[in-house]
């Protein structure tokens, strides 16, 4: 069965490693502290910066210009802070991007709309865009055009890299003046989505609820602990290298197209229309099929 949504591969090696890790009593030494100050979130943020920049399957440039790092609950907490900060602007999201933007925008009473073209961005806009793009599993064809337009109009942009860690052949350039922050998380790479292991890197430090929480130990220490284990054991290229050939085989068997994200395929076949998110192709999550094919081999 082809699934909607976006779920990581239930990699047996990684799952077993995580289970063994948290079963060790010494892991929890100095973990349960009254003031929450363990330093784990700082370690996680610093290690995540090293982890993403060490990728050899992808090119990431410009992260050094975002020196202020904080731990977040996945990437979604960063989106919400960004939307609160720019609540006087008109948010524009490319059709097919993360559905939570719609939900958050509605509950905050923000002005927002889905768009299909970068020319729909105006000087009073604010932008969140994913790369790899959520609905295509690769760079949105108007990604560069969008960033150039936003830089020219001084429109603030948040870059969502939630799919970094299970992608390949991606060129992510953060050298655009419009980009205020970039986010990463581990829930699409490893089976830890409920641990909410995310980071936000900002060009300028913003004194908001996330910054305050990080400064005062009001953070997800469990997520930091689990996230640190993952990125210390497995590189940002591990999933892409291990499963790329299997992804290709699964896509060939299904008659669908591969993407730069291991988890995703795309198709223009109408039989998948129930999963369509408003674009000419439909994104399909094939993580279960990849796992089955890998184990069959």
mmCIF file of N, CA and C in Angstrom, residues 92-97 113-121 129 133 135-136 140-143 145-146 276-281:
data_model
loop_
_atom_site.group_PDB
_atom_site.id
_atom_site.type_symbol
_atom_site.label_atom_id
_atom_site.label_comp_id
_atom_site.label_asym_id
_atom_site.label_seq_id
_atom_site.Cartn_x
_atom_site.Cartn_y
_atom_site.Cartn_z
ATOM 1 N N UNK A 92 3.007 33.504 2.509
ATOM 2 C CA UNK A 92 2.851 32.802 1.238
ATOM 3 C C UNK A 92 3.594 31.461 1.350
ATOM 4 N N UNK A 93 2.904 30.394 1.017
ATOM 5 C CA UNK A 93 3.487 29.053 1.031
ATOM 6 C C UNK A 93 3.259 28.424 -0.339
ATOM 7 N N UNK A 94 4.297 27.831 -0.907
ATOM 8 C CA UNK A 94 4.103 27.148 -2.175
ATOM 9 C C UNK A 94 3.141 25.975 -1.998
ATOM 10 N N UNK A 95 2.264 25.815 -2.962
ATOM 11 C CA UNK A 95 1.275 24.739 -2.945
ATOM 12 C C UNK A 95 1.977 23.392 -2.722
ATOM 13 N N UNK A 96 1.480 22.647 -1.749
ATOM 14 C CA UNK A 96 2.051 21.336 -1.477
ATOM 15 C C UNK A 96 3.056 21.298 -0.346
ATOM 16 N N UNK A 97 3.368 22.459 0.247
ATOM 17 C CA UNK A 97 4.295 22.459 1.377
ATOM 18 C C UNK A 97 3.568 21.973 2.638
ATOM 19 N N UNK A 113 -1.790 32.393 2.275
ATOM 20 C CA UNK A 113 -2.357 31.741 1.106
ATOM 21 C C UNK A 113 -1.321 30.806 0.472
ATOM 22 N N UNK A 114 -1.832 29.782 -0.192
ATOM 23 C CA UNK A 114 -0.983 28.926 -1.017
ATOM 24 C C UNK A 114 -0.731 29.659 -2.325
ATOM 25 N N UNK A 115 0.481 29.571 -2.843
ATOM 26 C CA UNK A 115 0.796 30.194 -4.128
ATOM 27 C C UNK A 115 1.486 29.184 -5.039
ATOM 28 N N UNK A 116 1.454 29.478 -6.335
ATOM 29 C CA UNK A 116 2.080 28.609 -7.331
ATOM 30 C C UNK A 116 3.278 29.266 -8.000
ATOM 31 N N UNK A 117 3.411 30.578 -7.813
ATOM 32 C CA UNK A 117 4.453 31.309 -8.519
ATOM 33 C C UNK A 117 5.115 32.321 -7.593
ATOM 34 N N UNK A 118 6.443 32.442 -7.710
ATOM 35 C CA UNK A 118 7.195 33.388 -6.871
ATOM 36 C C UNK A 118 6.765 34.827 -7.099
ATOM 37 N N UNK A 119 6.220 35.126 -8.262
ATOM 38 C CA UNK A 119 5.779 36.498 -8.553
ATOM 39 C C UNK A 119 4.597 36.926 -7.689
ATOM 40 N N UNK A 120 3.969 35.967 -7.013
ATOM 41 C CA UNK A 120 2.846 36.292 -6.126
ATOM 42 C C UNK A 120 3.330 36.862 -4.790
ATOM 43 N N UNK A 121 4.626 36.800 -4.553
ATOM 44 C CA UNK A 121 5.207 37.373 -3.333
ATOM 45 C C UNK A 121 5.274 38.885 -3.475
ATOM 46 N N UNK A 129 9.608 27.994 3.277
ATOM 47 C CA UNK A 129 9.729 27.050 2.168
ATOM 48 C C UNK A 129 10.671 25.915 2.553
ATOM 49 N N UNK A 133 11.856 20.237 -1.230
ATOM 50 C CA UNK A 133 10.482 20.690 -1.117
ATOM 51 C C UNK A 133 9.564 19.519 -0.781
ATOM 52 N N UNK A 135 6.533 18.531 -1.293
ATOM 53 C CA UNK A 135 5.665 17.819 -2.230
ATOM 54 C C UNK A 135 6.411 17.209 -3.407
ATOM 55 N N UNK A 136 7.670 17.630 -3.617
ATOM 56 C CA UNK A 136 8.417 17.162 -4.786
ATOM 57 C C UNK A 136 9.604 16.277 -4.436
ATOM 58 N N UNK A 140 12.282 22.905 -5.140
ATOM 59 C CA UNK A 140 11.149 23.481 -5.874
ATOM 60 C C UNK A 140 11.698 24.225 -7.083
ATOM 61 N N UNK A 141 11.089 24.053 -8.260
ATOM 62 C CA UNK A 141 11.639 24.692 -9.466
ATOM 63 C C UNK A 141 11.731 26.212 -9.380
ATOM 64 N N UNK A 142 10.979 26.837 -8.470
ATOM 65 C CA UNK A 142 11.045 28.296 -8.319
ATOM 66 C C UNK A 142 11.780 28.719 -7.041
ATOM 67 N N UNK A 143 12.524 27.802 -6.456
ATOM 68 C CA UNK A 143 13.205 28.086 -5.182
ATOM 69 C C UNK A 143 14.142 29.291 -5.297
ATOM 70 N N UNK A 145 14.347 31.585 -7.714
ATOM 71 C CA UNK A 145 13.573 32.772 -8.106
ATOM 72 C C UNK A 145 12.901 33.396 -6.885
ATOM 73 N N UNK A 146 12.359 32.535 -6.015
ATOM 74 C CA UNK A 146 11.700 33.025 -4.805
ATOM 75 C C UNK A 146 12.687 33.763 -3.909
ATOM 76 N N UNK A 276 -2.996 13.622 -3.717
ATOM 77 C CA UNK A 276 -2.492 14.833 -4.360
ATOM 78 C C UNK A 276 -2.679 16.068 -3.477
ATOM 79 N N UNK A 277 -1.681 16.962 -3.489
ATOM 80 C CA UNK A 277 -1.679 18.154 -2.635
ATOM 81 C C UNK A 277 -1.741 19.443 -3.445
ATOM 82 N N UNK A 278 -2.243 19.345 -4.683
ATOM 83 C CA UNK A 278 -2.495 20.552 -5.456
ATOM 84 C C UNK A 278 -1.535 20.826 -6.584
ATOM 85 N N UNK A 279 -0.574 19.915 -6.827
ATOM 86 C CA UNK A 279 0.374 20.088 -7.923
ATOM 87 C C UNK A 279 0.142 19.042 -9.016
ATOM 88 N N UNK A 280 0.890 19.156 -10.095
ATOM 89 C CA UNK A 280 0.714 18.254 -11.231
ATOM 90 C C UNK A 280 1.153 16.838 -10.962
ATOM 91 N N UNK A 281 2.056 16.659 -10.003
ATOM 92 C CA UNK A 281 2.472 15.314 -9.589
ATOM 93 C C UNK A 281 2.015 15.074 -8.158
#
